[in-house]
Amino acid sequence: MQREIVVLRYGHRHVRDYRVTSHCCLVARAFGANRIEVIGEEDREIAKTVQEMNERWGKGAEVEFFDDWKKRLSFYKQKGFAPVHLTMYGLPVQNVEAELAKIDKLLVIIGSQKVEREVYEKADYNVSITLQPHSEIAALAVFLDRLQKGAELGKKFGGAKIEIEPVSKGKKVRPIGQE
Ligand code: SAM
């Protein structure tokens, strides 16, 4: 099954959320999401960071900003996506991952500041990664990994200019196509 995963970051405040939103985007890209949408104040630096990452390290998800989460949610629902909201109050991921793995289009919603009650209601699934409060970055990484059963760890990103040569000590990066 060719799964499509869109990550929707609910809420972004310019400057204040820069670091966390950027990391959500980088995690979404690295862990195989197809697209990232951020609801909130547009931040060109974040879009630029992800774009530069895609140019250097290979083509992955791109990020776009929107101002109305309800419109994006109905847009994706109409396209057949199942909205999955990550929250510590939801059903434990280990209890629902088998069911979620059968769905071919997922809209994964992660919060920032307080998430409106309506998000909990409009989501098809509210899913927790442990029943403890932590972070949207960690929740997203663990969720994407559980959903894809680790398959994303070996994902190849097409069109990369450089790649890492894994070594047990030190750092090795080489231009693509050279030994
Ligand atoms: N009280 C919030 C909640 O509902 O999870 C915690 C806010 S936390 C700073 C920001 C986001 O991190 C949340 O909106 C949620 O998407 C994610 N998050 C935090 N802890 C989580 C958990 N245990 N399971 C799933 N998502 C979590």
XYZ file of C-alpha atoms and ligand atoms in Angstrom:
206
model
C 0.000 0.000 0.000
C 1.270 3.456 -0.966
C 0.424 5.424 2.176
C -0.005 9.192 2.093
C 0.773 11.094 5.283
C 0.134 14.796 5.773
C 1.223 16.400 9.046
C -0.838 19.328 10.262
C 0.806 21.464 12.910
C -2.027 23.173 14.761
C -0.791 26.615 15.793
C 2.387 28.551 15.204
C 3.364 31.845 16.804
C 6.021 33.794 14.961
C 9.437 33.808 16.705
C 8.193 32.111 19.874
C 7.459 28.749 18.210
C 10.201 28.920 15.571
C 12.399 26.198 16.989
C 9.691 23.686 17.853
C 7.777 24.150 14.586
C 11.022 23.794 12.584
C 11.824 20.583 14.421
C 8.306 19.234 13.811
C 8.833 19.911 10.101
C 12.252 18.254 10.052
C 10.932 15.209 11.897
C 7.918 14.959 9.562
C 10.256 15.115 6.541
C 12.871 12.690 7.883
C 10.243 10.207 9.078
C 8.579 9.982 5.686
C 5.562 12.327 5.750
C 4.544 13.558 2.284
C 3.571 17.064 3.226
C 3.498 19.458 6.169
C 0.958 22.167 6.793
C 1.327 24.716 9.560
C -1.649 26.655 10.832
C -0.602 30.054 12.099
C 1.525 33.083 11.360
C 3.506 32.505 8.186
C 7.208 32.078 8.832
C 9.306 32.222 5.671
C 12.425 31.100 7.546
C 10.843 27.741 8.322
C 9.708 27.168 4.748
C 13.223 28.165 3.595
C 14.949 25.794 6.035
C 12.863 22.846 4.838
C 13.356 23.809 1.199
C 17.151 23.982 1.648
C 17.055 20.626 3.390
C 15.187 19.149 0.417
C 17.712 20.603 -2.031
C 20.792 19.333 -0.186
C 19.645 16.133 1.462
C 17.031 14.994 -1.072
C 13.442 15.666 -1.870
C 11.091 15.133 1.041
C 7.974 16.829 2.362
C 7.464 20.512 1.728
C 5.867 22.931 4.144
C 3.098 25.412 3.584
C 1.302 27.810 5.955
C -2.473 28.242 6.275
C -4.636 30.274 8.591
C -7.720 28.130 9.142
C -7.400 24.586 10.469
C -11.107 23.820 9.942
C -10.844 24.516 6.213
C -7.753 22.324 5.905
C -9.411 19.551 7.889
C -12.504 19.546 5.662
C -10.299 19.759 2.569
C -8.459 16.601 3.629
C -11.607 14.825 4.803
C -13.115 15.387 1.358
C -10.001 13.866 -0.158
C -10.523 10.745 1.951
C -7.919 11.395 4.666
C -8.529 10.116 8.188
C -7.640 12.796 10.760
C -5.527 11.403 13.609
C -4.921 13.831 16.463
C -1.945 13.178 18.738
C -2.769 13.989 22.341
C -1.854 12.520 25.700
C -5.590 12.056 26.358
C -6.105 9.731 23.396
C -6.078 5.966 22.942
C -2.638 4.431 23.441
C -0.846 4.101 20.102
C 0.018 0.455 20.815
C -3.723 -0.343 20.960
C -4.687 1.323 17.677
C -1.601 1.126 15.462
C -2.702 -2.086 13.704
C -6.003 -0.455 12.726
C -4.306 2.795 11.645
C -1.773 0.904 9.541
C -4.634 -0.217 7.252
C -5.554 3.380 6.365
C -3.930 4.700 3.195
C -4.419 8.458 3.776
C -3.732 10.017 7.151
C -3.820 13.578 8.368
C -1.696 13.601 11.518
C -2.539 16.587 13.715
C -0.078 17.804 16.336
C -0.771 20.671 18.701
C 1.245 23.513 20.115
C -0.597 25.822 22.473
C -3.958 24.637 23.829
C -5.884 22.703 21.221
C -9.591 23.510 20.811
C -12.063 20.855 21.876
C -13.416 20.705 18.316
C -10.154 19.151 17.103
C -10.715 16.223 19.490
C -14.255 15.875 18.190
C -13.517 16.212 14.484
C -10.596 13.759 14.573
C -11.412 10.151 13.665
C -8.822 9.056 16.212
C -7.222 10.725 19.231
C -3.984 8.873 19.888
C -1.539 9.085 22.773
C 2.130 8.234 22.876
C 2.342 7.342 26.557
C -0.265 8.840 28.865
C 2.157 11.508 30.028
C 2.601 15.085 28.808
C 5.689 15.628 26.651
C 6.220 17.180 23.234
C 4.738 17.284 19.744
C 8.177 16.596 18.274
C 8.609 13.374 20.217
C 4.969 12.335 19.749
C 5.233 12.817 15.989
C 8.476 10.850 15.663
C 7.233 7.898 17.687
C 3.846 7.888 15.939
C 5.313 7.964 12.419
C 7.735 5.200 13.305
C 5.053 2.954 14.849
C 2.692 3.574 11.921
C 5.297 2.639 9.334
C 6.828 -0.147 11.430
C 10.281 1.353 11.005
C 10.179 1.205 7.176
C 10.865 4.959 7.032
C 14.262 4.499 8.705
C 15.718 3.322 5.404
C 13.906 5.834 3.196
C 15.921 7.177 0.236
C 15.434 10.814 -0.665
C 15.752 11.376 -4.415
C 17.809 14.207 -5.897
C 20.147 14.640 -2.913
C 23.418 16.528 -3.452
C 25.138 14.951 -0.468
C 24.737 11.844 1.615
C 26.077 10.473 4.841
C 28.399 7.538 4.867
C 27.590 5.964 8.206
C 30.668 5.364 10.351
C 31.073 4.084 13.878
C 33.268 7.055 14.799
C 33.567 10.568 13.402
C 31.546 12.056 10.533
C 31.573 11.285 6.816
C 29.524 13.161 4.237
C 30.104 12.697 0.517
C 28.740 14.264 -2.639
C 26.285 11.924 -4.356
C 27.755 9.797 -7.089
C 31.336 9.807 -5.686
C 33.148 7.131 -3.729
N -2.035 19.034 27.139
C -1.510 18.852 25.825
C -2.041 17.578 25.160
O -3.213 17.536 24.877
O -1.301 16.631 24.784
C 0.035 18.967 25.860
C 0.495 20.112 25.046
S 2.049 19.755 24.313
C 3.018 21.116 24.805
C 1.818 20.120 22.604
C 1.425 18.939 21.768
O 2.286 17.840 21.981
C 0.046 18.404 22.000
O -0.949 19.197 21.409
C 0.140 17.020 21.385
O -0.054 17.049 19.971
C 1.593 16.640 21.675
N 1.702 15.727 22.816
C 2.213 15.999 24.024
N 2.195 14.903 24.810
C 1.663 13.908 24.055
C 1.381 12.547 24.300
N 1.658 11.943 25.452
N 0.843 11.814 23.299
C 0.573 12.378 22.102
N 0.811 13.677 21.826
C 1.359 14.429 22.778
